Amino acid sequence: MRLRKTALVAAGLVAVLAAAAGCGSGSGAGGGTKNSDGSVTIDWQMWAGSSDEQKQLDHLTKLVHQKYPKINLKLRTAPFKDYFTKLQTEMSAGKQACLVSMQSLRLPGFAANLEPLDQLAKDADLSGFDPAALKALKADGKQYALPMDLGALMMYYNADAFKKAGLKAPAKGWTIDEFVADAKALKAKSGKPGFGMSFSDLNLMSLLYAYNGAQPVSGDKLTLTGKKMQDAMTWYTELATKEKVGSVPASSSEGGWGETQFANGNAMMAVDGTWNIGSTIGQAKFNASVAPLPVGSAGARTYVANSGYGISTNCAYKKQAFQALSVLTGDEAEGYLADQGRAYPARTSQQPKFGEYLAKQDPKKADLVKNALATVKDGLDGSVPFTTTQNWDQVNQLFSQYLLQAYTGATSPKNALDTVQQRAQRGA
Amino acid sequence: MSTDTLRRTAAHDTGADRIQRRQRNRRIRQTISHVLLVLVALAFLFPLIFTVATALKPAGETFSTPPSLVGSSIRWQNFVDVFTFVPFHRYILNGMFVAGAGTIVTLIASALSAYAFASLKWRGRDSLFLVFLGTIMVPQEVLIVPMFILMQRFGWVDSYAALIFPWAFTAFGTFLLRQFFKAVPYELQEAARIDGCGPLRTFLQIMLPMAKPALGVLAVFTFVNFWNSFLWPLVMINDVNARGTVPLGLELFFGQNGNQWHLVMAASVISILPTLILLLFLQKHLVKGVATSGLAGR
Amino acid sequence: MAVAEATRTPAPAKRRRSRSARREQWHATGFITPSVVGLGLFTLFPVVMAVVMSFYKWPMLGTHEFVGFSNFSYLFGGDPDFLAAVRNTFVFTGLFVPLNIIVALGLAFWISTSRFQQLFRVLFFIPSITPAVANAVIWKLLYQPDGVIAYYTEKLFGVHAPNFLADGHTALLAVVVMSVWQGFGYNMIIFSAAINEMPPSVLEAASIDGATGIRKLLRIQLPLISPSLFFATVMTMISSLQVFTQVFIMTGGGPGNSTETMVMNVYQAGFVSRDLGLAAASAWILFALILIITAVQFVGQKRWVHYEH
């Protein structure tokens, strides 16, 4: 009798355990579920940070449902900086979504888990996309994702500070030497660093690429020990150690140092992607503008980086997933995101909407915006997709720890690069 | 000779005088000590004061030379903005749920086993208790990797269950409650038994009510530990906006808004509030709990 | 105790007693089951599994294979960051534990003279129960190059402040300072309680004997609270060997590997490099170190800890 009571308590505990186990994300294998009414619920994994971003994505899921009433999208989000780590853990647990949002940089590392779309997209018309945007989402010649946006790395500059220092605003064709000279003049005039430095892959590597064409990855191998890369890194490091114009990140955990210092008015220039044009120009308390990256010894160079959506190989509803995908990358969806100022669309027909949005936000800054968007097209000249290795998270982590040492002068740029190269070996 | 005079003056000094003088000296010393202590406490609290101050400054005024506690205006709106910027309310609700459920499971499991160890006689009791004590030494970090695999096998990755159950079975809780149960007079239990109460009734009607203070302390600290836990949610939760807890949300919020210190500080203040309120209301018990058991953070 | 209970139980009916003993055994099983299952599943099993995993190449994606001691030999031979992490963890512990104990002890004695002891206890305890992430974010703000600490360093000492968290010479120290601020509250309360429980008769006898100041502290008071001191030291050391959150938020392990700690190493190996076998090996070494250090402390306590009887 009493024993039974004890057993009851134990059983209760087990029930609690089981119930709580059931309150997980509830997504089964296959990245989606078939419902009793014949409709299909497809999981969609995407990054989102702010509540606004979340709302925009919710709207996109509604667009899909309107077009295909038998398809429901179930959105799962993680912040961008953790997104790819999380994606890995989900894949290792076999819980990845059917629809997977993918950034061009990370595509090589995930290509094995993504379905090549060439077959599914056979009948689809891809001519509406900017070719650069499509190209960035290819790996081994296969299209693994369709693009949501188009982006490239540019130089953001504080137009007010340039004017105050009596400098000509940077424009297409300005050179590396002019960049350094301007940074010095800005520093002399404003007392604040002329350039916000970074150890984040795109922000850093695009300027090195512009400097002399040095690239960190060739094929799928990390190549940090070449002469070109050493030269470029030495030049970059000396912005802080020799020229004293660089603002050095305050710690290895400051991934977005350069951009945020710029946006706060503490650094007069910084490299950042087109995707931040709207927020940076809009929020800055000064007149911010963008220019193409300065031209170095290898001619005009920058990286294209953009994002899109792919379908995972274990997806049980590939046909429906592709239907959803075509809505997500369709005119209406991309136009909507442009209207919201979220992204510079990959669909050429929708691209003007982004400019309209920006001009609407702050009529006083309309000219800045127009100039900036003209620059986006200019900046795409000579651009290539940024490719990465499989263990890119590890490489990024190593960058943050060891390149900072070079920036502060604690070690030489060559040493820092060698260290990263050597330590990344094992995970490669 | 000189010693002689000295002695004589001392003798003239009446005892009452001496005591008065000594008391006055002591009072002065105590006042100085108090003032210094208050200064030390203020210096100690400065980071928290500065946090609240920054949380109330308008954007872009975080850094100023010289540093100041007040911006150009007091901006309460920052605290509202935190919630519109990220779903911070969601993190709070998740944190409450996980910490609440985790606390309940911990209390039930700990109390049951503590009672068995304290009041029942059974074979293997002492050796099993040693094993229990041994597990206290195992650091959470050692378990993270295999636990991750385990969660995969359970299909618990990115679930509340993964946040609640793995850390709800602590030998520490068992140990703490066992000490309390042992202090319950044996006669009381024996009397209950003679009245025909079985172990479960004895446990529920005699032992649990007696151990209320200990249960309370254990509950609060378990709650705080769950609430503050960072590494495990960091590893386990994929969909942060759906299942993220407060420290996780705070860290991610910080990563995304590195330039918006005023919002990050407002979020920090919000994240500190629940435990601070617990501390203020239950200070006597908490302090006593730490003092008697040394309940430390996980 | 067994004897006492035996005399308490009436002597006759031996058979009945053995039946009730059997029944009690069953009851106990019921009571103990949740904890045993939970601890077994979520603590003992993972500990053993960690050992097994440490002998495998176990990537987060894909299949695992037995590799013998290669994870360990990589940690000690091929991975300079691991040895740096061990060194940093020891440096951190070597600074943090003494500082923590001294500050906690000093303040505990100090506030014991105050009428507002309880108030001060609560004040100093606040950071100990607030989320470590919040504390770390707060200190990160203070340590910014144009932040408060840099300003006052220059103002008061006239030296140009280093970029605290980016400079390999100061980063770990900066983390230690933050950690002491955050952590000493627990120990202070433990000590404070021990101080209040010092028997007045002993203290009085000591002052009659003329023991004052330092002598009284070293000869009388510290030995009286030595059990608390021992307990606090052991617990603080165990937790300090596991330092992670502050480092993760404030310095990310850098610059270089100057703030890389052992738990940071476990996290990076497992969840950044996605090499779970390596992470398990690293974690196991940490566990072994904790066990050894704790064992040494327990052996050493006989020399200085005085238990009252």
XYZ file of C-alpha atoms in Angstrom, chain B residues 131-132 134-140 142-143 146-147 150 165-171, chain C residues 35-50 287:
38
model
C 29.158 7.666 -4.009
C 26.691 10.547 -3.735
C 31.807 11.831 -4.641
C 29.618 13.219 -7.394
C 29.707 16.663 -5.768
C 33.289 16.934 -6.925
C 32.490 16.394 -10.590
C 32.516 19.769 -12.302
C 29.712 20.560 -14.712
C 33.524 17.812 -17.480
C 30.045 16.545 -18.169
C 29.165 13.578 -23.012
C 25.952 15.223 -21.843
C 23.338 12.081 -24.362
C 16.821 17.631 -15.928
C 20.552 17.098 -16.378
C 21.380 19.425 -13.479
C 18.382 18.785 -11.236
C 19.834 15.757 -9.469
C 22.425 17.148 -7.144
C 24.029 15.234 -4.366
C 18.122 10.541 -7.261
C 19.980 7.371 -8.102
C 18.561 7.295 -11.614
C 19.178 11.000 -12.095
C 22.702 11.015 -10.741
C 23.552 7.810 -12.510
C 22.232 8.990 -15.823
C 23.357 12.593 -15.690
C 26.560 12.398 -13.691
C 28.100 8.947 -13.363
C 27.330 7.823 -16.872
C 28.681 11.009 -18.507
C 31.846 10.806 -16.397
C 32.500 7.325 -17.695
C 31.465 8.305 -21.183
C 33.894 11.213 -21.084
C 38.754 16.795 -13.567
